Amino acid sequence: MAGGVNGWKGPPCYRAAVEATLIAPSDGASADPLHGRLESHWLGRIEYGRAWPLQKRLAAARADGRIADQLLLLEHPRVLTLGRTSDPSHILASPDELAARGIGVVRVERGGEVTYHGPGQLVAYPILALGRRGLLVRPLVRALEDAMIETCRALGVEAARRDGHPGCWIDPHGPAPRKIGALGLRVERGVSYHGIALNVSVELADFELIDACGMPGVVSTSIAAEQGSAAPPTTTSVEAAARLFAAALASRLRIGGGADLPEILPDPTATIAALERTLDAAGA
């Protein structure tokens, strides 16, 4: 793509945003009694080291047809994640500086470049059996982007997609484009996992530690910043965005009955324990 963000002239980052090991779905998907359901869960603030193996277990169980599709909604303590082929030189801070800030670095199997996660950022992990929903990867990417855009709009912020650069952007074709949401997926055995990160009230100074999306000079923003708020990150703001995102994604995927979170959310610790018990009972 000619031009780019803040002078970036490198390759588009769509190709790196999704890593796929695709295996044809099993026959009889339409007869799957779990096919139509999307179960949404609010996990609150959860360490990356606990959420990562949980979503991998859920993805494997979904591939085996033992559970329904899942949508995990949460925020992480501060951490940097690198995609499977990410260039670590896009981490601008030294190991000592990261350690002083209490920020770890984890390399994972998703596509995409380095991503920051932290309080005040909505993270959503859609664990979907794509073939059973008749979904290809690109339409899923667009549905996730649209759900981020609709979430921003519902909170009074106009966002859009930027062709060739997955995620969610403010003023993507203007003089000062700003990235507000990141996207990186893994598709394995026909099931997606990893997902999106939408900046709600996150501490933007931490994005100075990385070249977001591997794009030097890219400017990150948040819903709070676009609203003119300097308030500190809050889990409450992320929870509100999670409700909007779940409904928007269900609409985009045309899931009957939606994927709404309950009006009164259970304690996240109890929700995580219940998911783990479900997996144990399913032998996953």
Coordinates of C-alpha atoms in Angstrom, one line a residue:
M1 CA 0.0 0.0 0.0
A2 CA 1.4 3.3 -1.0
G3 CA 1.9 5.9 1.7
G4 CA 0.7 4.7 5.1
V5 CA 0.6 5.8 8.7
N6 CA 3.0 8.6 9.7
G7 CA 5.2 7.8 6.7
W8 CA 5.1 4.0 7.1
K9 CA 5.7 2.4 3.7
G10 CA 6.2 -1.2 4.7
P11 CA 3.9 -4.1 3.7
P12 CA 0.3 -4.2 4.9
C13 CA -0.2 -6.1 8.1
Y14 CA -3.3 -8.1 7.1
R15 CA -1.3 -11.1 6.1
A16 CA 0.5 -11.3 9.4
A17 CA -2.7 -10.7 11.4
V18 CA -4.0 -14.2 11.1
E19 CA -2.0 -17.5 11.5
A20 CA -4.0 -20.5 10.4
T21 CA -3.7 -24.2 10.5
L22 CA -6.9 -25.1 8.8
I23 CA -8.4 -28.6 8.9
A24 CA -11.7 -29.2 7.2
P25 CA -14.6 -29.3 9.7
S26 CA -16.2 -32.6 10.4
D27 CA -19.3 -33.7 8.5
G28 CA -22.7 -33.1 10.0
A29 CA -21.9 -29.6 11.3
S30 CA -25.5 -28.5 10.8
A31 CA -26.6 -31.3 13.1
D32 CA -24.3 -30.2 15.8
P33 CA -26.6 -29.3 18.8
L34 CA -24.0 -26.7 19.9
H35 CA -23.8 -25.0 16.5
G36 CA -26.0 -21.9 17.1
R37 CA -24.9 -20.9 20.5
L38 CA -22.3 -18.3 21.5
E39 CA -21.6 -18.3 25.2
S40 CA -20.2 -15.0 26.4
H41 CA -18.2 -14.7 29.7
W42 CA -16.8 -11.7 31.6
L43 CA -13.5 -12.7 33.2
G44 CA -12.6 -9.4 34.7
R45 CA -8.9 -8.7 35.1
I46 CA -7.0 -11.9 34.5
E47 CA -3.3 -12.6 34.1
Y48 CA -2.2 -13.4 30.6
G49 CA -0.6 -16.5 31.7
R50 CA -3.9 -17.9 32.9
A51 CA -6.1 -16.7 30.1
W52 CA -3.8 -18.0 27.3
P53 CA -3.9 -21.7 28.3
L54 CA -7.7 -21.4 29.1
Q55 CA -8.5 -20.2 25.6
K56 CA -6.3 -22.9 24.1
R57 CA -8.2 -25.6 26.1
L58 CA -11.5 -24.1 25.0
A59 CA -10.4 -24.0 21.4
A60 CA -9.4 -27.7 21.5
A61 CA -12.7 -28.6 23.1
R62 CA -14.6 -26.7 20.5
A63 CA -12.7 -28.4 17.7
D64 CA -13.7 -31.7 19.3
G65 CA -17.4 -30.7 19.4
R66 CA -17.5 -30.9 23.3
I67 CA -18.5 -27.3 23.9
A68 CA -20.3 -24.5 22.1
D69 CA -18.6 -21.4 20.7
Q70 CA -17.3 -19.1 23.3
L71 CA -16.5 -15.4 23.7
L72 CA -14.2 -14.4 26.5
L73 CA -14.3 -10.7 27.5
L74 CA -11.6 -9.4 29.9
E75 CA -8.7 -7.2 30.6
H76 CA -5.1 -8.1 31.4
P77 CA -2.5 -6.6 33.7
R78 CA 0.3 -5.0 31.8
V79 CA 2.0 -7.3 29.3
L80 CA 3.4 -7.3 25.8
T81 CA 2.6 -10.2 23.4
L82 CA 4.5 -11.1 20.3
G83 CA 2.9 -12.9 17.4
R84 CA 4.4 -16.1 16.1
T85 CA 6.7 -14.4 13.6
S86 CA 6.8 -10.9 15.2
D87 CA 10.1 -9.0 15.1
P88 CA 11.1 -8.3 18.7
S89 CA 13.0 -5.2 17.6
H90 CA 9.5 -3.5 17.6
I91 CA 9.8 -3.5 21.4
L92 CA 11.5 -0.2 22.0
A93 CA 12.0 -0.5 25.8
S94 CA 14.9 -2.3 27.3
P95 CA 14.4 -5.4 29.4
D96 CA 15.3 -3.4 32.5
E97 CA 12.8 -0.7 31.7
L98 CA 10.1 -3.3 31.1
A99 CA 11.0 -5.1 34.4
A100 CA 10.9 -1.8 36.3
R101 CA 7.3 -1.2 35.0
G102 CA 6.3 -4.8 35.8
I103 CA 5.6 -5.6 32.1
G104 CA 6.4 -9.1 30.9
V105 CA 6.8 -10.3 27.3
V106 CA 5.1 -13.4 25.9
R107 CA 5.5 -14.9 22.5
V108 CA 2.3 -16.6 21.3
E109 CA 1.0 -18.4 18.3
R110 CA -1.3 -15.7 16.9
G111 CA -0.6 -13.6 13.8
G112 CA 0.3 -9.9 14.0
E113 CA 3.1 -7.9 15.5
V114 CA 3.8 -6.8 19.1
T115 CA 0.7 -5.8 21.1
Y116 CA 0.3 -4.1 24.4
H117 CA -2.3 -5.2 26.9
G118 CA -3.1 -3.5 30.2
P119 CA -5.8 -2.2 32.5
G120 CA -8.5 -0.2 30.8
Q121 CA -8.3 -2.2 27.6
L122 CA -11.0 -4.6 26.4
V123 CA -9.7 -7.9 25.2
A124 CA -12.0 -10.3 23.5
Y125 CA -11.2 -13.8 22.5
P126 CA -13.8 -15.3 20.1
I127 CA -13.5 -19.1 20.1
L128 CA -15.6 -20.1 17.1
A129 CA -15.9 -23.2 15.0
L130 CA -15.7 -21.3 11.7
G131 CA -16.8 -24.0 9.3
R132 CA -19.8 -24.8 11.4
R133 CA -20.9 -21.2 11.0
G134 CA -20.0 -21.0 7.4
L135 CA -17.4 -18.4 8.2
L136 CA -14.1 -17.7 6.4
V137 CA -11.3 -15.9 8.1
R138 CA -11.6 -12.6 6.3
P139 CA -15.3 -12.2 7.1
L140 CA -14.5 -12.9 10.7
V141 CA -11.8 -10.3 10.7
R142 CA -14.3 -7.8 9.3
A143 CA -16.9 -8.8 11.8
L144 CA -14.5 -8.2 14.7
E145 CA -13.4 -4.8 13.2
D146 CA -17.1 -3.8 12.7
A147 CA -17.9 -4.8 16.3
M148 CA -15.0 -2.6 17.6
I149 CA -16.3 0.3 15.4
E150 CA -19.8 -0.1 16.7
T151 CA -18.6 -0.2 20.3
C152 CA -16.7 3.0 19.7
R153 CA -19.7 4.6 18.1
A154 CA -22.0 3.6 20.9
L155 CA -19.6 5.4 23.3
G156 CA -19.6 8.6 21.2
V157 CA -16.4 8.0 19.2
E158 CA -16.3 7.6 15.4
A159 CA -13.9 4.9 14.2
A160 CA -13.3 3.0 11.0
R161 CA -11.2 0.3 9.4
R162 CA -8.0 1.0 7.4
D163 CA -7.6 -1.2 4.4
G164 CA -4.4 -3.3 4.7
H165 CA -4.0 -2.6 8.4
P166 CA -6.3 -4.8 10.6
G167 CA -7.9 -3.3 13.6
C168 CA -9.8 -0.1 14.4
W169 CA -8.7 3.4 13.6
I170 CA -9.6 7.0 14.2
D171 CA -9.4 9.3 11.2
P172 CA -7.7 6.5 9.2
H173 CA -7.4 8.5 6.0
G174 CA -6.8 11.9 7.5
P175 CA -3.7 13.8 8.4
A176 CA -3.4 12.2 11.9
P177 CA -4.6 8.6 11.9
R178 CA -4.7 7.0 15.3
K179 CA -5.0 3.3 16.2
I180 CA -7.6 2.5 18.8
G181 CA -8.0 -1.3 18.4
A182 CA -5.7 -4.2 17.5
L183 CA -6.5 -7.6 16.0
G184 CA -4.6 -10.8 15.8
L185 CA -6.0 -14.3 15.4
R186 CA -5.0 -17.9 15.3
V187 CA -7.2 -20.5 13.5
E188 CA -6.4 -24.1 14.4
R189 CA -8.4 -27.2 13.5
G190 CA -11.0 -24.8 12.1
V191 CA -11.4 -22.9 15.4
S192 CA -10.4 -19.3 16.0
Y193 CA -8.8 -18.0 19.1
H194 CA -6.8 -14.9 20.3
G195 CA -8.8 -11.9 19.0
I196 CA -9.0 -8.1 19.6
A197 CA -7.8 -5.5 22.0
L198 CA -9.8 -2.2 22.1
N199 CA -8.4 0.7 24.0
V200 CA -11.1 2.0 26.3
S201 CA -9.5 3.9 29.2
V202 CA -6.0 2.4 29.0
E203 CA -2.8 4.2 29.9
L204 CA -1.5 5.4 26.5
A205 CA 2.0 6.2 27.7
D206 CA 2.7 2.5 27.7
F207 CA 2.2 2.3 23.9
E208 CA 5.4 4.4 23.6
L209 CA 7.2 1.1 24.6
I210 CA 6.4 -0.5 21.2
D211 CA 5.9 0.1 17.5
A212 CA 2.2 -0.9 17.4
C213 CA 1.5 -3.3 14.6
G214 CA 5.2 -3.2 13.8
M215 CA 4.7 0.4 12.4
P216 CA 7.2 2.9 13.7
G217 CA 5.6 6.2 14.7
V218 CA 2.0 4.9 14.8
V219 CA -0.1 6.9 17.3
S220 CA -2.3 4.9 19.7
T221 CA -5.4 6.4 21.2
S222 CA -8.4 5.3 23.4
I223 CA -12.1 6.0 23.7
A224 CA -11.4 8.0 26.8
A225 CA -8.7 10.1 25.1
E226 CA -11.0 10.8 22.1
Q227 CA -13.7 11.9 24.5
G228 CA -11.2 14.3 26.1
S229 CA -11.0 12.4 29.4
A230 CA -7.7 12.1 31.3
A231 CA -9.3 9.7 33.9
P232 CA -7.2 6.7 34.9
P233 CA -8.0 3.2 33.6
T234 CA -11.0 1.5 35.1
T235 CA -12.4 -2.0 34.9
T236 CA -15.9 -0.6 35.0
S237 CA -15.3 1.2 31.7
V238 CA -14.0 -2.0 30.1
E239 CA -17.0 -4.0 31.4
A240 CA -19.4 -1.4 29.8
A241 CA -17.5 -1.7 26.5
A242 CA -17.6 -5.5 26.8
R243 CA -21.4 -5.5 26.8
L244 CA -21.5 -3.4 23.7
F245 CA -18.9 -5.4 21.9
A246 CA -20.6 -8.8 22.6
A247 CA -23.9 -7.5 21.3
A248 CA -22.3 -6.0 18.2
L249 CA -20.3 -9.1 17.4
A250 CA -23.4 -11.3 17.7
S251 CA -25.3 -9.0 15.4
R252 CA -22.5 -9.1 12.8
L253 CA -22.3 -12.9 13.0
R254 CA -26.1 -13.1 12.8
I255 CA -26.3 -15.1 15.9
G256 CA -30.0 -15.5 16.9
G257 CA -30.6 -14.5 20.5
G258 CA -27.3 -12.5 20.7
A259 CA -24.5 -13.2 23.0
D260 CA -25.4 -10.7 25.7
L261 CA -23.8 -10.8 29.1
P262 CA -26.2 -11.1 32.0
E263 CA -27.4 -7.9 33.6
I264 CA -25.8 -8.9 36.9
L265 CA -22.4 -10.4 36.2
P266 CA -21.2 -13.3 38.3
D267 CA -17.9 -12.9 40.1
P268 CA -15.1 -13.4 37.5
T269 CA -13.2 -15.8 39.7
A270 CA -16.3 -18.0 39.8
T271 CA -16.8 -17.7 36.1
I272 CA -13.2 -18.8 35.4
A273 CA -13.5 -21.7 37.8
A274 CA -16.8 -22.8 36.1
L275 CA -15.2 -22.7 32.7
E276 CA -12.3 -24.9 34.0
R277 CA -14.8 -27.3 35.6
T278 CA -16.7 -27.5 32.3
L279 CA -13.4 -28.4 30.5
D280 CA -12.5 -30.9 33.1
A281 CA -15.9 -32.6 32.8
A282 CA -15.6 -32.6 29.0
G283 CA -12.2 -34.3 29.2
A284 CA -10.5 -31.3 27.5

